[in-house]
Short mmCIF file of C-alpha atoms and ligand atoms in Angstrom, two decimals:
data_model
loop_
_atom_site.label_atom_id
_atom_site.label_comp_id
_atom_site.label_asym_id
_atom_site.label_seq_id
_atom_site.Cartn_x
_atom_site.Cartn_y
_atom_site.Cartn_z
CA MET B 1 -29.66 -44.24 -15.12
CA ASN B 2 -30.03 -42.14 -11.80
CA ASP B 3 -26.57 -40.81 -12.21
CA PRO B 4 -27.26 -37.17 -13.29
CA LEU B 5 -24.02 -37.00 -15.67
CA SER B 6 -24.68 -40.31 -17.43
CA PRO B 7 -25.55 -40.43 -21.19
CA ALA B 8 -29.04 -41.65 -20.30
CA HIS B 9 -29.78 -38.77 -18.25
CA ALA B 10 -28.74 -36.30 -20.69
CA ALA B 11 -31.23 -37.84 -23.17
CA ALA B 12 -33.92 -37.97 -20.64
CA LEU B 13 -33.03 -34.12 -19.88
CA ASP B 14 -33.66 -33.69 -23.78
CA ALA B 15 -36.77 -35.42 -23.58
CA ALA B 16 -38.23 -33.15 -20.91
CA ASP B 17 -36.92 -29.96 -22.35
CA PRO B 18 -39.92 -27.51 -22.83
CA LEU B 19 -38.04 -25.83 -25.65
CA ARG B 20 -36.64 -29.19 -27.57
CA SER B 21 -38.77 -28.59 -30.62
CA LEU B 22 -36.69 -25.14 -31.30
CA ARG B 23 -33.76 -27.13 -32.56
CA ASP B 24 -35.88 -28.03 -35.54
CA GLU B 25 -36.53 -24.68 -36.55
CA PHE B 26 -32.72 -24.51 -37.39
CA LEU B 27 -30.32 -25.76 -40.08
CA PHE B 28 -27.25 -27.47 -38.89
CA PRO B 29 -23.81 -27.97 -40.67
CA ARG B 30 -23.58 -31.77 -41.04
CA HIS B 31 -20.64 -34.15 -40.07
CA GLN B 32 -20.44 -37.46 -41.62
CA GLY B 33 -24.15 -37.99 -41.73
CA GLY B 34 -25.47 -36.48 -38.51
CA ASP B 35 -25.55 -32.81 -37.18
CA GLN B 36 -22.33 -31.21 -36.02
CA ALA B 37 -22.19 -30.51 -32.31
CA TYR B 38 -22.35 -26.78 -32.97
CA PHE B 39 -20.96 -24.82 -29.93
CA VAL B 40 -20.30 -21.53 -31.92
CA GLY B 41 -23.56 -19.73 -31.59
CA ASN B 42 -21.60 -16.68 -29.94
CA SER B 43 -19.90 -16.17 -33.17
CA LEU B 44 -22.43 -16.94 -35.97
CA GLY B 45 -25.87 -18.18 -34.92
CA LEU B 46 -27.22 -20.84 -37.12
CA GLN B 47 -29.73 -20.39 -39.87
CA PRO B 48 -33.38 -20.24 -38.85
CA ARG B 49 -35.29 -22.38 -41.33
CA GLY B 50 -37.71 -19.36 -41.73
CA ALA B 51 -34.77 -17.01 -43.03
CA GLN B 52 -34.68 -17.92 -46.58
CA ALA B 53 -38.26 -17.19 -47.09
CA MET B 54 -38.18 -14.12 -45.41
CA VAL B 55 -35.21 -13.06 -47.92
CA GLN B 56 -37.11 -14.66 -50.96
CA GLU B 57 -40.26 -12.39 -50.03
CA VAL B 58 -38.15 -9.72 -50.59
CA MET B 59 -36.33 -10.71 -54.08
CA ASP B 60 -39.82 -11.74 -55.64
CA LEU B 61 -41.47 -8.41 -54.69
CA TRP B 62 -38.37 -6.67 -56.34
CA ALA B 63 -38.62 -8.72 -59.36
CA ARG B 64 -42.51 -8.29 -59.63
CA ILE B 65 -43.30 -4.52 -58.51
CA ALA B 66 -39.78 -3.14 -58.11
CA VAL B 67 -39.87 0.31 -56.51
CA GLU B 68 -43.54 -0.33 -55.77
CA GLY B 69 -42.19 -2.30 -52.99
CA HIS B 70 -41.31 0.61 -51.19
CA PHE B 71 -45.04 1.38 -50.57
CA THR B 72 -46.70 -1.80 -51.12
CA GLY B 73 -48.58 -4.21 -48.48
CA PRO B 74 -47.45 -5.01 -44.95
CA THR B 75 -43.80 -5.64 -45.47
CA GLN B 76 -43.40 -2.36 -47.18
CA TRP B 77 -39.75 -1.43 -47.45
CA MET B 78 -40.22 2.11 -46.47
CA ASN B 79 -41.22 1.15 -42.97
CA TYR B 80 -39.31 -2.25 -42.94
CA HIS B 81 -37.24 -1.46 -39.77
CA ARG B 82 -40.48 -1.25 -37.95
CA LEU B 83 -41.27 -4.77 -38.69
CA VAL B 84 -38.47 -5.94 -36.17
CA ARG B 85 -38.86 -3.10 -33.70
CA ASP B 86 -41.39 -4.59 -31.13
CA ALA B 87 -39.97 -7.97 -30.80
CA LEU B 88 -36.58 -6.52 -30.60
CA ALA B 89 -37.53 -4.29 -27.80
CA GLY B 90 -39.04 -7.44 -26.08
CA VAL B 91 -35.47 -9.09 -26.28
CA VAL B 92 -33.52 -6.30 -24.75
CA GLY B 93 -36.15 -5.23 -22.32
CA ALA B 94 -36.79 -1.90 -23.87
CA GLN B 95 -39.62 0.36 -24.96
CA PRO B 96 -40.27 -0.07 -29.04
CA LEU B 97 -39.35 3.90 -29.17
CA GLU B 98 -35.59 3.13 -27.59
CA VAL B 99 -34.60 0.58 -30.15
CA VAL B 100 -33.75 0.46 -33.68
CA ALA B 101 -31.94 -2.10 -36.04
CA MET B 102 -29.35 -0.36 -38.44
CA ASN B 103 -26.06 -0.21 -39.79
CA THR B 104 -23.66 -2.89 -37.83
CA LEU B 105 -22.23 -2.83 -34.45
CA SER B 106 -18.87 -0.51 -34.91
CA VAL B 107 -20.95 1.85 -36.77
CA ASN B 108 -23.67 2.06 -34.19
CA LEU B 109 -21.04 2.74 -31.44
CA HIS B 110 -19.62 5.48 -33.32
CA LEU B 111 -22.71 7.03 -33.96
CA MET B 112 -23.60 6.80 -30.22
CA MET B 113 -20.20 8.34 -29.01
CA VAL B 114 -20.84 11.14 -31.20
CA SER B 115 -23.81 12.01 -29.20
CA PHE B 116 -22.90 10.53 -26.08
CA TYR B 117 -19.19 11.27 -25.71
CA ARG B 118 -18.68 14.86 -24.98
CA PRO B 119 -15.46 15.59 -23.65
CA THR B 120 -14.36 18.77 -22.02
CA ARG B 121 -10.91 19.70 -20.81
CA GLU B 122 -11.91 19.02 -17.10
CA ARG B 123 -13.88 15.74 -18.16
CA PRO B 124 -12.07 14.17 -21.29
CA ALA B 125 -11.77 10.36 -20.40
CA ILE B 126 -13.38 7.28 -21.55
CA LEU B 127 -13.22 4.50 -18.97
CA MET B 128 -13.41 0.94 -20.40
CA GLU B 129 -12.25 -2.80 -19.64
CA ALA B 130 -8.57 -3.77 -20.45
CA GLY B 131 -8.89 -6.44 -22.82
CA ALA B 132 -11.82 -5.44 -24.68
CA PHE B 133 -12.85 -6.74 -28.19
CA PRO B 134 -10.75 -4.79 -30.64
CA THR B 135 -13.16 -2.80 -32.37
CA ASP B 136 -14.46 -1.06 -28.99
CA ARG B 137 -10.79 -0.24 -28.34
CA HIS B 138 -10.22 1.17 -31.85
CA ALA B 139 -13.18 3.40 -31.83
CA VAL B 140 -12.70 4.62 -28.23
CA GLU B 141 -9.19 5.73 -29.29
CA ALA B 142 -10.37 7.06 -32.36
CA GLN B 143 -13.11 9.27 -30.82
CA ILE B 144 -10.53 10.38 -28.14
CA ARG B 145 -8.45 11.69 -30.66
CA PHE B 146 -11.17 13.08 -32.99
CA HIS B 147 -11.78 15.36 -30.04
CA GLY B 148 -8.25 16.56 -29.75
CA PHE B 149 -7.38 14.45 -26.61
CA ASP B 150 -4.73 11.78 -25.62
CA PRO B 151 -5.73 8.07 -25.17
CA ALA B 152 -2.42 7.79 -23.13
CA THR B 153 -4.01 9.99 -20.72
CA ASP B 154 -7.67 10.03 -21.46
CA LEU B 155 -8.35 6.23 -21.95
CA VAL B 156 -8.49 4.59 -18.58
CA GLU B 157 -8.60 0.88 -18.51
CA VAL B 158 -9.88 -1.23 -15.93
CA PRO B 159 -7.35 -4.37 -15.34
CA PRO B 160 -8.77 -7.87 -14.82
CA GLY B 161 -7.66 -9.78 -11.50
CA ALA B 162 -5.25 -12.55 -11.18
CA ASP B 163 -8.43 -14.89 -12.39
CA GLY B 164 -8.50 -13.21 -15.74
CA ASN B 165 -11.97 -11.57 -14.76
CA VAL B 166 -12.86 -7.65 -13.72
CA SER B 167 -14.41 -7.62 -10.59
CA MET B 168 -16.86 -4.79 -9.50
CA GLN B 169 -14.38 -3.41 -7.09
CA ALA B 170 -11.87 -2.84 -9.75
CA LEU B 171 -14.40 -0.97 -11.40
CA GLU B 172 -15.44 0.95 -8.38
CA GLN B 173 -11.88 1.74 -7.52
CA ALA B 174 -10.83 3.08 -10.98
CA LEU B 175 -14.14 5.43 -10.72
CA ALA B 176 -13.31 6.50 -7.31
CA GLU B 177 -9.76 7.26 -8.76
CA HIS B 178 -10.63 8.86 -12.06
CA GLY B 179 -14.45 9.48 -11.98
CA LYS B 180 -14.14 13.18 -11.97
CA ARG B 181 -12.45 12.85 -15.40
CA VAL B 182 -14.36 10.21 -16.85
CA ALA B 183 -17.15 11.57 -19.58
CA LEU B 184 -18.15 8.17 -20.84
CA VAL B 185 -18.09 4.44 -19.34
CA LEU B 186 -18.16 1.95 -22.18
CA TRP B 187 -18.72 -1.54 -20.70
CA PRO B 188 -19.62 -4.82 -22.16
CA GLY B 189 -22.43 -6.80 -20.90
CA VAL B 190 -20.74 -10.33 -21.31
CA GLN B 191 -17.00 -10.34 -21.80
CA TYR B 192 -16.51 -11.89 -25.30
CA ARG B 193 -13.20 -14.03 -24.15
CA THR B 194 -13.98 -14.92 -20.86
CA GLY B 195 -17.82 -15.12 -20.72
CA GLN B 196 -18.00 -12.98 -17.67
CA ALA B 197 -21.35 -11.15 -17.42
CA PHE B 198 -21.66 -8.14 -15.45
CA ASP B 199 -24.56 -6.50 -13.48
CA LEU B 200 -25.35 -3.89 -15.73
CA ASP B 201 -27.83 -2.08 -13.01
CA ALA B 202 -24.48 -1.84 -10.57
CA VAL B 203 -22.21 -0.59 -13.32
CA THR B 204 -24.98 2.37 -14.40
CA ARG B 205 -25.12 3.16 -11.16
CA LEU B 206 -21.55 3.68 -10.52
CA ALA B 207 -21.23 5.44 -13.95
CA ARG B 208 -23.77 7.87 -13.25
CA ALA B 209 -23.11 8.59 -9.60
CA GLN B 210 -19.67 10.06 -10.98
CA GLY B 211 -21.54 12.07 -13.74
CA ALA B 212 -20.54 10.05 -16.33
CA ARG B 213 -22.62 9.00 -19.55
CA ILE B 214 -22.67 5.24 -19.85
CA GLY B 215 -22.88 2.91 -22.94
CA PHE B 216 -22.89 -0.80 -23.16
CA ASP B 217 -21.73 -3.16 -25.89
CA LEU B 218 -24.18 -5.97 -25.41
CA ALA B 219 -22.76 -7.93 -28.43
CA HIS B 220 -22.55 -11.27 -26.27
CA SER B 221 -25.56 -10.44 -24.09
CA VAL B 222 -28.30 -9.96 -26.58
CA GLY B 223 -30.07 -13.37 -26.81
CA ASN B 224 -27.94 -14.83 -24.33
CA VAL B 225 -28.97 -13.36 -20.97
CA PRO B 226 -32.34 -11.26 -20.03
CA LEU B 227 -31.90 -7.57 -20.14
CA ALA B 228 -33.92 -4.61 -18.94
CA LEU B 229 -32.55 -1.87 -20.85
CA HIS B 230 -35.29 0.59 -20.14
CA ASP B 231 -35.11 0.22 -16.31
CA VAL B 232 -31.31 -0.11 -16.08
CA ALA B 233 -31.36 2.97 -18.04
CA PRO B 234 -28.00 3.57 -19.56
CA ASP B 235 -27.57 6.44 -22.27
CA PHE B 236 -27.16 3.99 -25.07
CA ALA B 237 -26.28 0.24 -25.85
CA VAL B 238 -25.03 -1.31 -29.13
CA TRP B 239 -24.88 -4.93 -30.42
CA CYS B 240 -24.91 -7.26 -33.16
CA HIS B 241 -27.49 -9.71 -34.59
CA TYR B 242 -25.49 -12.45 -36.43
CA LYS B 243 -24.33 -14.01 -32.97
CA TYR B 244 -27.01 -15.32 -30.54
CA LEU B 245 -29.66 -13.43 -32.60
CA ASN B 246 -29.00 -15.94 -35.55
CA SER B 247 -29.70 -13.48 -38.36
CA GLY B 248 -26.86 -14.36 -40.51
CA PRO B 249 -23.14 -13.01 -41.60
CA GLY B 250 -22.74 -9.01 -41.40
CA ALA B 251 -26.56 -9.06 -40.29
CA VAL B 252 -27.81 -5.50 -39.42
CA ALA B 253 -26.97 -4.47 -35.78
CA GLY B 254 -29.24 -2.90 -32.96
CA CYS B 255 -29.08 0.06 -30.90
CA PHE B 256 -30.51 1.25 -27.74
CA VAL B 257 -31.21 5.06 -26.90
CA HIS B 258 -32.82 5.52 -23.43
CA GLU B 259 -36.18 7.13 -23.58
CA ARG B 260 -34.77 10.25 -21.60
CA HIS B 261 -32.96 11.34 -25.05
CA ALA B 262 -35.92 10.46 -27.17
CA ARG B 263 -36.85 13.89 -27.88
CA ASP B 264 -33.60 16.03 -27.35
CA ALA B 265 -32.93 17.60 -30.69
CA THR B 266 -30.13 19.56 -29.17
CA LEU B 267 -27.68 16.09 -29.20
CA PRO B 268 -25.24 16.39 -31.72
CA ARG B 269 -25.55 13.74 -33.97
CA PHE B 270 -24.23 12.43 -37.45
CA ALA B 271 -27.52 12.59 -39.25
CA GLY B 272 -29.03 11.12 -42.29
CA TRP B 273 -32.44 11.57 -44.18
CA TRP B 274 -33.78 8.39 -42.48
CA GLY B 275 -33.48 9.70 -38.99
CA HIS B 276 -35.56 12.87 -39.89
CA GLU B 277 -39.14 12.73 -38.35
CA GLN B 278 -40.93 10.23 -40.52
CA SER B 279 -44.08 12.52 -40.98
CA THR B 280 -42.41 15.04 -42.91
CA ARG B 281 -39.33 13.22 -44.55
CA PHE B 282 -40.80 13.20 -47.93
CA ARG B 283 -41.17 17.27 -47.76
CA MET B 284 -37.55 16.95 -48.68
CA ALA B 285 -36.57 20.11 -46.79
CA PRO B 286 -33.04 21.29 -46.05
CA GLU B 287 -33.52 21.40 -42.11
CA PHE B 288 -32.77 18.05 -40.20
CA VAL B 289 -35.75 17.42 -37.57
CA PRO B 290 -35.14 14.02 -35.51
CA GLU B 291 -37.64 11.34 -35.24
CA ALA B 292 -38.42 10.53 -31.74
CA GLY B 293 -36.44 7.91 -30.19
CA ALA B 294 -33.58 5.52 -31.49
CA GLU B 295 -34.92 5.79 -34.97
CA GLY B 296 -33.62 9.39 -34.85
CA TRP B 297 -30.28 8.08 -35.39
CA GLN B 298 -30.50 6.13 -38.44
CA LEU B 299 -28.71 7.39 -41.66
CA SER B 300 -29.97 5.58 -44.85
CA ASN B 301 -33.22 3.86 -46.01
CA PRO B 302 -33.28 0.32 -44.45
CA PRO B 303 -30.97 -2.48 -46.01
CA VAL B 304 -33.91 -4.62 -46.33
CA LEU B 305 -32.16 -7.97 -47.59
CA GLY B 306 -30.09 -7.79 -44.36
CA LEU B 307 -32.85 -7.20 -42.14
CA ALA B 308 -35.06 -10.06 -43.76
CA PRO B 309 -33.46 -12.89 -41.76
CA LEU B 310 -34.16 -11.08 -38.26
CA ARG B 311 -37.59 -11.06 -38.63
CA ALA B 312 -37.53 -15.04 -38.84
CA SER B 313 -35.32 -15.09 -35.88
CA LEU B 314 -37.04 -12.62 -33.70
CA ALA B 315 -40.33 -14.62 -34.56
CA LEU B 316 -38.45 -17.64 -32.73
CA PHE B 317 -37.49 -15.48 -29.48
CA GLU B 318 -41.03 -14.17 -29.21
CA GLN B 319 -42.14 -17.72 -29.35
CA ALA B 320 -39.81 -19.01 -26.50
CA GLY B 321 -39.28 -16.03 -24.44
CA MET B 322 -35.98 -14.79 -22.90
CA GLU B 323 -36.75 -16.05 -19.30
CA ALA B 324 -37.79 -19.66 -20.36
CA LEU B 325 -34.45 -19.61 -22.58
CA ARG B 326 -32.59 -18.33 -19.48
CA ARG B 327 -33.98 -21.09 -17.53
CA LYS B 328 -32.85 -23.64 -19.85
CA SER B 329 -29.40 -21.91 -20.57
CA LEU B 330 -28.70 -22.11 -16.75
CA ARG B 331 -29.24 -25.87 -16.63
CA LEU B 332 -27.48 -26.58 -20.15
CA THR B 333 -24.35 -24.58 -19.05
CA GLY B 334 -24.65 -25.90 -15.30
CA HIS B 335 -24.66 -29.41 -16.73
CA LEU B 336 -21.54 -28.74 -18.96
CA GLU B 337 -19.86 -27.40 -16.03
CA ALA B 338 -20.37 -30.61 -13.84
CA LEU B 339 -19.20 -32.63 -16.48
CA VAL B 340 -16.08 -30.73 -17.11
CA GLN B 341 -15.28 -30.65 -13.40
CA SER B 342 -16.11 -34.29 -12.64
CA ARG B 343 -14.61 -35.80 -15.83
CA LEU B 344 -12.11 -33.38 -17.40
CA SER B 345 -10.49 -31.45 -14.26
CA ASN B 346 -7.11 -32.45 -15.44
CA VAL B 347 -7.56 -31.41 -18.87
CA LEU B 348 -9.89 -28.09 -18.96
CA GLN B 349 -9.98 -25.30 -16.40
CA ILE B 350 -12.88 -23.40 -16.44
CA ILE B 351 -12.00 -19.27 -16.82
CA THR B 352 -15.46 -18.10 -16.88
CA PRO B 353 -16.97 -17.27 -13.47
CA ALA B 354 -18.71 -20.15 -11.48
CA GLU B 355 -21.53 -18.01 -10.33
CA PRO B 356 -24.55 -18.43 -12.78
CA GLU B 357 -25.53 -14.75 -12.46
CA GLN B 358 -21.91 -13.97 -13.67
CA ARG B 359 -22.03 -15.82 -16.71
CA GLY B 360 -24.21 -16.56 -19.78
CA CYS B 361 -24.23 -19.82 -22.04
CA GLN B 362 -20.60 -19.66 -22.64
CA LEU B 363 -17.86 -21.31 -20.93
CA SER B 364 -14.50 -20.39 -21.75
CA LEU B 365 -11.84 -23.43 -21.13
CA ARG B 366 -8.30 -23.04 -20.59
CA VAL B 367 -6.38 -26.23 -22.19
CA ALA B 368 -3.76 -27.92 -19.74
CA GLY B 369 -0.26 -27.73 -21.16
CA GLY B 370 -0.69 -24.68 -23.28
CA ARG B 371 -1.03 -23.94 -26.94
CA GLU B 372 0.21 -27.14 -28.70
CA GLN B 373 -2.02 -29.23 -26.37
CA GLY B 374 -4.86 -26.75 -26.91
CA ARG B 375 -4.70 -26.92 -30.81
CA SER B 376 -4.30 -30.56 -30.74
CA LEU B 377 -7.62 -30.83 -28.83
CA PHE B 378 -9.45 -28.06 -30.94
CA ASP B 379 -8.23 -29.79 -34.17
CA TYR B 380 -9.42 -33.22 -32.97
CA LEU B 381 -12.76 -31.94 -31.80
CA GLN B 382 -13.47 -30.38 -35.21
CA SER B 383 -12.45 -33.53 -36.99
CA VAL B 384 -15.29 -35.32 -35.10
CA GLY B 385 -17.69 -32.64 -35.65
CA VAL B 386 -17.71 -30.86 -32.47
CA LEU B 387 -17.30 -27.43 -33.12
CA GLY B 388 -16.23 -24.60 -30.47
CA ASP B 389 -13.74 -21.60 -31.19
CA TRP B 390 -10.27 -21.07 -30.37
CA ARG B 391 -8.65 -17.89 -28.50
CA GLU B 392 -5.20 -17.52 -28.57
CA PRO B 393 -3.22 -18.53 -26.80
CA ASP B 394 -4.97 -21.89 -24.98
CA VAL B 395 -8.82 -21.11 -25.01
CA ILE B 396 -11.60 -23.00 -26.30
CA ARG B 397 -15.11 -21.30 -25.96
CA ILE B 398 -17.85 -23.48 -25.93
CA ALA B 399 -21.26 -21.58 -25.99
CA PRO B 400 -24.14 -24.41 -25.53
CA THR B 401 -27.04 -21.93 -26.89
CA PRO B 402 -30.68 -22.96 -25.08
CA MET B 403 -32.49 -21.95 -28.65
CA TYR B 404 -30.91 -25.09 -30.44
CA ASN B 405 -28.49 -27.14 -28.27
CA ARG B 406 -29.09 -30.22 -26.58
CA TYR B 407 -27.82 -31.72 -23.32
CA GLN B 408 -26.54 -34.74 -25.45
CA ASP B 409 -24.45 -32.27 -27.59
CA VAL B 410 -22.78 -31.21 -24.52
CA GLN B 411 -22.54 -34.76 -23.55
CA ARG B 412 -20.80 -35.45 -26.79
CA PHE B 413 -18.40 -32.65 -26.33
CA VAL B 414 -17.03 -34.25 -23.07
CA ASP B 415 -16.84 -37.73 -24.43
CA GLU B 416 -14.92 -36.60 -27.29
CA VAL B 417 -12.38 -34.26 -25.20
CA GLU B 418 -12.02 -37.50 -23.07
CA ARG B 419 -11.32 -39.78 -26.10
CA TRP B 420 -8.52 -37.26 -27.12
CA ALA B 421 -6.92 -36.95 -23.67
CA HIS B 422 -7.04 -41.22 -23.59
CA ARG B 423 -5.55 -41.28 -27.33
C1 PLP V 1 -18.54 -9.37 -32.18
C2 PLP V 1 -18.29 -8.13 -31.42
C3 PLP V 1 -18.12 -6.99 -32.24
C4 PLP V 1 -18.24 -6.91 -33.78
O1 PLP V 1 -18.35 -5.45 -34.28
P1 PLP V 1 -18.72 -5.67 -35.71
O2 PLP V 1 -18.90 -4.26 -35.91
O3 PLP V 1 -20.08 -6.43 -35.78
O4 PLP V 1 -17.99 -6.27 -36.65
C5 PLP V 1 -17.88 -5.90 -31.59
N1 PLP V 1 -17.65 -6.05 -30.31
C6 PLP V 1 -18.02 -6.90 -29.54
C7 PLP V 1 -17.62 -6.92 -27.78
C8 PLP V 1 -18.07 -8.03 -30.11
O5 PLP V 1 -18.26 -9.23 -29.42
#
């Protein structure tokens, strides 16, 4: 009972978890009469029980009053994006003016680069990590070409070290070497494959010291680690809501533009009518006057059905608070780490950094013996209702989310890996 790695201890930790009731707010995929051990909240977060009612409410209004739904009641569709704004600002540590839910991540990344990647002959480059998520690299290459520059010379990629992680020294070195040519630094908050978390404040200071703009892709950070975007003060940030934000497949994404750009009408942007100043939008005049803040980058009227589940999800984040979620997350992932190290060290190698400050909830685990062993383990886990995800050639990602995972889920994962290894 006193063994901190025993099943009894995991049960005791769950019983003492102040956030344990949040699990009941989610719908779990089932496996043989029980809940799956679901560790894929970094890919598609589970459905909050409240999401369906939010969607249904829109469907009912549409059926009952149709176009009047745009102007009727507290959830009027015209301002539907505002229903999530304050809670979203809370999750990312921003002022409400600085955030908007719109479009999807890749779209927002392009829109932000239109405004904040302004290459010149002297300063044409974008600096990013090597091994970035493909959409980020595609978008960056496309932007460089769009401006008539050449990715072969003007895309600078910072390589990972021997351990697979990108060190701050490597970033510093790249900026020292190329900084004068860099127009924009695009950096992840948490690296999707390795789970490495970066010190966004340090990255921002390094970029700005070189006179470069700085933008973050926070797809794996939002809802995973606490953020303080206003204080860190990058130029922009983008993220999606279907991972840790639990808002459903293809959910409407998020975007941050720092307050210092809130009223800058000289920034080039790909404008649409919904980014027009709200108070005069329906005069339908030909000139574009941007709304202050991130909302000024909206194109279309809000996709109300796509936004609806986000309301249910954000209510849970407001209830729990990012600080409390992070406290649990550090313990939950620490528990997984301790179990893997003590019982599975000949099967799994943790490639995520060991320092808690350099990771979120996810541990990326390299399977000993290579791809074939890895696939065998992954398939076995799936067959017993333990769901992680697979990254070629030999990595299983396990993301115990503090919102709905338990210490006993972690225990189950470790027990099943051990059973597989001794099969
Ligand atoms: C998940 C993810 C995306 C996904 O982009 P979408 O436009 O939402 O399809 C992009 N970048 C990173 C780093 C991601 O983790």
